mmCIF file of C-alpha atoms in Angstrom:
data_model
loop_
_atom_site.group_PDB
_atom_site.id
_atom_site.type_symbol
_atom_site.label_atom_id
_atom_site.label_comp_id
_atom_site.label_asym_id
_atom_site.label_seq_id
_atom_site.Cartn_x
_atom_site.Cartn_y
_atom_site.Cartn_z
ATOM 1 C CA UNK K 1 -46.779 118.185 93.754
ATOM 2 C CA UNK K 2 -43.657 119.084 91.775
ATOM 3 C CA UNK K 3 -42.344 118.419 94.965
ATOM 4 C CA UNK K 4 -41.906 114.741 94.584
ATOM 5 C CA UNK K 5 -39.708 114.524 91.480
ATOM 6 C CA UNK K 6 -37.315 117.539 92.620
ATOM 7 C CA UNK K 7 -36.769 115.163 95.764
ATOM 8 C CA UNK K 8 -36.413 112.381 93.989
ATOM 9 C CA UNK K 9 -34.218 113.223 92.116
ATOM 10 C CA UNK K 10 -32.565 115.523 95.268
ATOM 11 C CA UNK K 11 -32.308 111.975 97.111
ATOM 12 C CA UNK K 12 -30.547 110.675 94.075
ATOM 13 C CA UNK K 13 -27.865 113.511 94.995
ATOM 14 C CA UNK K 14 -27.371 111.267 98.366
ATOM 15 C CA UNK K 15 -25.850 108.628 96.318
ATOM 16 C CA UNK K 16 -24.405 110.175 93.379
ATOM 17 C CA UNK K 17 -22.728 113.696 94.893
ATOM 18 C CA UNK K 18 -21.588 111.913 98.082
ATOM 19 C CA UNK K 19 -18.920 109.108 97.313
ATOM 20 C CA UNK K 20 -19.554 108.219 93.759
ATOM 21 C CA UNK K 21 -17.000 106.151 91.457
ATOM 22 C CA UNK K 22 -19.076 104.630 88.542
ATOM 23 C CA UNK K 23 -18.465 101.691 86.090
ATOM 24 C CA UNK K 24 -15.458 100.871 84.207
ATOM 25 C CA UNK K 25 -13.981 103.154 80.967
ATOM 26 C CA UNK K 26 -12.169 101.998 78.152
ATOM 27 C CA UNK K 27 -8.832 101.344 78.468
ATOM 28 C CA UNK K 28 -9.357 101.570 82.470
ATOM 29 C CA UNK K 29 -8.078 98.120 84.219
ATOM 30 C CA UNK K 30 -10.062 96.055 85.946
ATOM 31 C CA UNK K 31 -8.870 96.171 89.867
ATOM 32 C CA UNK K 32 -8.922 93.850 91.963
ATOM 33 C CA UNK K 33 -7.089 95.542 94.814
ATOM 34 C CA UNK K 34 -6.263 99.122 95.694
ATOM 35 C CA UNK K 35 -3.794 101.272 97.780
ATOM 36 C CA UNK K 36 -6.036 104.326 99.525
ATOM 37 C CA UNK K 37 -3.699 107.095 100.715
ATOM 38 C CA UNK K 38 -4.140 108.609 103.150
ATOM 39 C CA UNK K 39 -7.590 107.007 104.456
ATOM 40 C CA UNK K 40 -9.688 108.091 107.869
ATOM 41 C CA UNK K 41 -12.125 110.125 108.160
ATOM 42 C CA UNK K 42 -13.801 112.259 105.176
ATOM 43 C CA UNK K 43 -16.251 115.032 104.256
ATOM 44 C CA UNK K 44 -17.102 116.355 101.095
ATOM 45 C CA UNK K 45 -19.750 119.304 99.527
ATOM 46 C CA UNK K 46 -20.876 119.707 96.573
ATOM 47 C CA UNK K 47 -22.038 122.985 95.207
ATOM 48 C CA UNK K 48 -25.397 123.375 93.548
ATOM 49 C CA UNK K 49 -25.809 120.579 92.434
ATOM 50 C CA UNK K 50 -28.819 119.617 89.449
ATOM 51 C CA UNK K 51 -30.888 116.720 89.406
ATOM 52 C CA UNK K 52 -33.258 115.609 87.157
ATOM 53 C CA UNK K 53 -36.283 113.556 86.238
ATOM 54 C CA UNK K 54 -35.805 112.144 83.033
ATOM 55 C CA UNK K 55 -39.119 111.028 82.366
ATOM 56 C CA UNK K 56 -40.589 114.040 83.023
ATOM 57 C CA UNK K 57 -37.871 116.616 82.615
ATOM 58 C CA UNK K 58 -38.524 118.878 85.818
ATOM 59 C CA UNK K 59 -34.939 119.701 87.715
ATOM 60 C CA UNK K 60 -33.798 120.656 90.898
ATOM 61 C CA UNK K 61 -31.126 122.765 92.447
ATOM 62 C CA UNK K 62 -30.130 122.645 96.080
ATOM 63 C CA UNK K 63 -27.606 124.999 96.974
ATOM 64 C CA UNK K 64 -25.023 122.333 98.999
ATOM 65 C CA UNK K 65 -25.110 118.834 99.436
ATOM 66 C CA UNK K 66 -22.678 117.903 102.409
ATOM 67 C CA UNK K 67 -21.474 113.963 103.264
ATOM 68 C CA UNK K 68 -19.618 112.514 106.046
ATOM 69 C CA UNK K 69 -17.859 108.900 106.005
ATOM 70 C CA UNK K 70 -14.710 106.753 106.356
ATOM 71 C CA UNK K 71 -12.189 105.833 103.869
ATOM 72 C CA UNK K 72 -9.662 102.745 104.345
ATOM 73 C CA UNK K 73 -5.829 103.441 104.537
ATOM 74 C CA UNK K 74 -2.693 100.680 103.037
ATOM 75 C CA UNK K 75 -2.376 98.771 100.000
ATOM 76 C CA UNK K 76 -3.993 95.803 99.220
ATOM 77 C CA UNK K 77 -7.019 96.250 99.749
ATOM 78 C CA UNK K 78 -10.389 94.709 98.971
ATOM 79 C CA UNK K 79 -14.093 96.609 98.345
ATOM 80 C CA UNK K 80 -15.318 98.391 100.117
ATOM 81 C CA UNK K 81 -12.756 100.993 100.532
ATOM 82 C CA UNK K 82 -14.889 103.181 101.892
ATOM 83 C CA UNK K 83 -18.227 103.990 103.410
ATOM 84 C CA UNK K 84 -20.736 107.018 103.750
ATOM 85 C CA UNK K 85 -22.662 107.221 106.967
ATOM 86 C CA UNK K 86 -24.375 110.935 106.473
ATOM 87 C CA UNK K 87 -25.795 113.140 103.440
ATOM 88 C CA UNK K 88 -27.521 116.400 104.182
ATOM 89 C CA UNK K 89 -28.808 118.832 101.605
ATOM 90 C CA UNK K 90 -29.138 122.336 102.265
ATOM 91 C CA UNK K 91 -31.868 124.971 100.820
ATOM 92 C CA UNK K 92 -33.128 122.142 97.597
ATOM 93 C CA UNK K 93 -35.659 123.769 95.389
ATOM 94 C CA UNK K 94 -37.542 122.769 92.297
ATOM 95 C CA UNK K 95 -39.943 124.570 90.106
ATOM 96 C CA UNK K 96 -41.173 127.763 90.983
ATOM 97 C CA UNK K 97 -38.848 127.760 93.950
ATOM 98 C CA UNK K 98 -40.783 125.114 95.434
ATOM 99 C CA UNK K 99 -38.983 124.215 98.440
ATOM 100 C CA UNK K 100 -38.024 120.333 99.587
ATOM 101 C CA UNK K 101 -36.683 118.653 102.476
ATOM 102 C CA UNK K 102 -34.973 115.228 101.775
ATOM 103 C CA UNK K 103 -33.776 112.481 103.599
ATOM 104 C CA UNK K 104 -31.360 110.434 103.169
ATOM 105 C CA UNK K 105 -30.288 106.963 104.646
ATOM 106 C CA UNK K 106 -26.499 106.537 105.383
ATOM 107 C CA UNK K 107 -25.802 106.008 108.526
ATOM 108 C CA UNK K 108 -23.172 104.427 110.922
ATOM 109 C CA UNK K 109 -25.254 101.837 111.451
ATOM 110 C CA UNK K 110 -26.617 101.425 107.763
ATOM 111 C CA UNK K 111 -23.824 102.980 105.743
ATOM 112 C CA UNK K 112 -24.107 103.120 101.700
ATOM 113 C CA UNK K 113 -20.536 101.343 100.298
ATOM 114 C CA UNK K 114 -18.311 102.181 98.088
ATOM 115 C CA UNK K 115 -16.392 100.065 95.588
ATOM 116 C CA UNK K 116 -14.129 100.579 93.305
ATOM 117 C CA UNK K 117 -14.000 98.766 89.821
ATOM 118 C CA UNK K 118 -11.585 99.907 87.566
ATOM 119 C CA UNK K 119 -8.717 102.333 87.470
ATOM 120 C CA UNK K 120 -6.297 104.506 84.821
ATOM 121 C CA UNK K 121 -4.373 107.448 84.562
ATOM 122 C CA UNK K 122 -5.725 108.815 88.208
ATOM 123 C CA UNK K 123 -8.764 107.728 88.014
ATOM 124 C CA UNK K 124 -10.738 105.658 89.157
ATOM 125 C CA UNK K 125 -14.050 103.933 88.395
ATOM 126 C CA UNK K 126 -17.124 101.957 90.585
ATOM 127 C CA UNK K 127 -20.220 102.213 92.483
ATOM 128 C CA UNK K 128 -21.852 103.592 95.782
ATOM 129 C CA UNK K 129 -24.661 101.067 96.791
ATOM 130 C CA UNK K 130 -27.026 101.078 99.147
ATOM 131 C CA UNK K 131 -28.807 104.033 98.211
ATOM 132 C CA UNK K 132 -32.243 104.711 100.123
ATOM 133 C CA UNK K 133 -34.264 108.489 100.844
ATOM 134 C CA UNK K 134 -36.940 110.109 101.416
ATOM 135 C CA UNK K 135 -39.054 113.600 100.911
ATOM 136 C CA UNK K 136 -41.996 115.912 102.066
ATOM 137 C CA UNK K 137 -43.691 118.705 101.181
ATOM 138 C CA UNK K 138 -47.059 120.032 101.243
ATOM 139 C CA UNK K 139 -48.907 117.188 101.818
ATOM 140 C CA UNK K 140 -46.723 115.301 98.700
ATOM 141 C CA UNK K 141 -44.421 112.559 100.079
ATOM 142 C CA UNK K 142 -41.994 110.168 98.274
ATOM 143 C CA UNK K 143 -38.937 107.646 98.126
ATOM 144 C CA UNK K 144 -36.156 106.931 96.379
ATOM 145 C CA UNK K 145 -34.667 103.346 96.301
ATOM 146 C CA UNK K 146 -33.034 101.286 93.086
ATOM 147 C CA UNK K 147 -34.564 99.466 90.680
ATOM 148 C CA UNK K 148 -37.858 98.429 92.537
ATOM 149 C CA UNK K 149 -39.337 100.684 95.846
ATOM 150 C CA UNK K 150 -37.538 97.690 98.505
ATOM 151 C CA UNK K 151 -34.562 97.349 96.807
ATOM 152 C CA UNK K 152 -31.703 99.930 97.679
ATOM 153 C CA UNK K 153 -30.185 102.242 94.938
ATOM 154 C CA UNK K 154 -26.733 102.552 93.405
ATOM 155 C CA UNK K 155 -24.798 105.407 91.405
ATOM 156 C CA UNK K 156 -22.069 105.063 89.841
ATOM 157 C CA UNK K 157 -19.148 107.724 88.712
ATOM 158 C CA UNK K 158 -15.302 108.588 88.815
ATOM 159 C CA UNK K 159 -13.130 109.928 91.689
ATOM 160 C CA UNK K 160 -9.904 111.632 90.218
ATOM 161 C CA UNK K 161 -6.577 111.967 92.398
ATOM 162 C CA UNK K 162 -5.500 115.292 90.739
ATOM 163 C CA UNK K 163 -8.717 116.909 91.652
ATOM 164 C CA UNK K 164 -9.985 115.268 95.250
ATOM 165 C CA UNK K 165 -13.260 115.134 93.180
ATOM 166 C CA UNK K 166 -15.920 112.986 93.005
ATOM 167 C CA UNK K 167 -18.316 113.275 89.617
ATOM 168 C CA UNK K 168 -21.511 110.952 89.278
ATOM 169 C CA UNK K 169 -22.241 109.468 85.479
ATOM 170 C CA UNK K 170 -25.144 107.222 86.235
ATOM 171 C CA UNK K 171 -26.826 104.676 88.739
ATOM 172 C CA UNK K 172 -30.539 103.309 88.784
ATOM 173 C CA UNK K 173 -32.282 105.042 91.103
ATOM 174 C CA UNK K 174 -35.901 105.841 90.966
ATOM 175 C CA UNK K 175 -38.797 107.277 92.390
ATOM 176 C CA UNK K 176 -41.576 105.242 94.588
ATOM 177 C CA UNK K 177 -44.251 105.387 96.694
ATOM 178 C CA UNK K 178 -45.736 108.897 95.029
ATOM 179 C CA UNK K 179 -48.523 110.066 96.938
ATOM 180 C CA UNK K 180 -51.682 111.542 96.004
ATOM 181 C CA UNK K 181 -50.852 114.853 96.668
ATOM 182 C CA UNK K 182 -48.383 114.637 93.932
ATOM 183 C CA UNK K 183 -50.488 114.532 91.366
ATOM 184 C CA UNK K 184 -48.586 113.495 88.549
ATOM 185 C CA UNK K 185 -46.122 115.057 87.989
ATOM 186 C CA UNK K 186 -44.606 111.740 88.755
ATOM 187 C CA UNK K 187 -45.177 108.831 88.236
ATOM 188 C CA UNK K 188 -43.711 105.810 90.497
ATOM 189 C CA UNK K 189 -40.718 103.884 89.115
ATOM 190 C CA UNK K 190 -39.147 107.108 86.926
ATOM 191 C CA UNK K 191 -35.722 107.866 87.084
ATOM 192 C CA UNK K 192 -33.472 109.885 87.964
ATOM 193 C CA UNK K 193 -30.493 111.180 86.794
ATOM 194 C CA UNK K 194 -27.842 114.330 88.664
ATOM 195 C CA UNK K 195 -24.499 116.623 87.960
ATOM 196 C CA UNK K 196 -22.535 117.770 90.032
ATOM 197 C CA UNK K 197 -18.747 117.309 91.933
ATOM 198 C CA UNK K 198 -18.321 116.480 95.265
ATOM 199 C CA UNK K 199 -14.751 117.814 96.686
ATOM 200 C CA UNK K 200 -13.296 115.231 98.890
ATOM 201 C CA UNK K 201 -11.769 116.899 102.386
ATOM 202 C CA UNK K 202 -8.762 115.334 103.469
ATOM 203 C CA UNK K 203 -7.676 114.646 99.237
ATOM 204 C CA UNK K 204 -7.429 111.027 98.663
ATOM 205 C CA UNK K 205 -4.974 108.885 96.160
ATOM 206 C CA UNK K 206 -6.501 105.838 94.927
ATOM 207 C CA UNK K 207 -4.130 104.079 92.717
ATOM 208 C CA UNK K 208 -4.412 99.673 91.562
ATOM 209 C CA UNK K 209 -2.587 97.951 91.454
#
């Protein structure tokens, strides 16, 4: 049952940790065109990401999260700057070491799209859209989406050129379709947040203009 909360949070990671760029910060310049190098196929890995159901305070930790996708290459580029085509979570546990199975919706046919919004001093702010996920375990099932059960979610964050790290900082992910086996430890509409960094390989340099 606590798995529902955990899973919702884990799926949230998929978005946020995978390739998340976020809303503009003070001092950042709104951007309409971008330069990305080298582009092409990219992978990402986050160690021990943590996620939190802000309605209940429940925290889940995964051993790792891995992602794959593609980035555009060149100058004068417009959004989306990249696409996430797979997200995999490994050894996720919640309270009392409850194990979870989490599936993310990212695929070649339905990628999560990465948009840049602003740029300042080597840091790009943007968002990752199209996020959905599901979970199962011990009679408890639930899904993760945006502000409604059928609306894909969005994650915001930053990408830093000097470290090649994506860092989640917000978004609108919620947990939905909570089964009766989850009891009352999670409810439809619970919001989730996450903390964690995704190291991108090969490292990309993103600038604007």
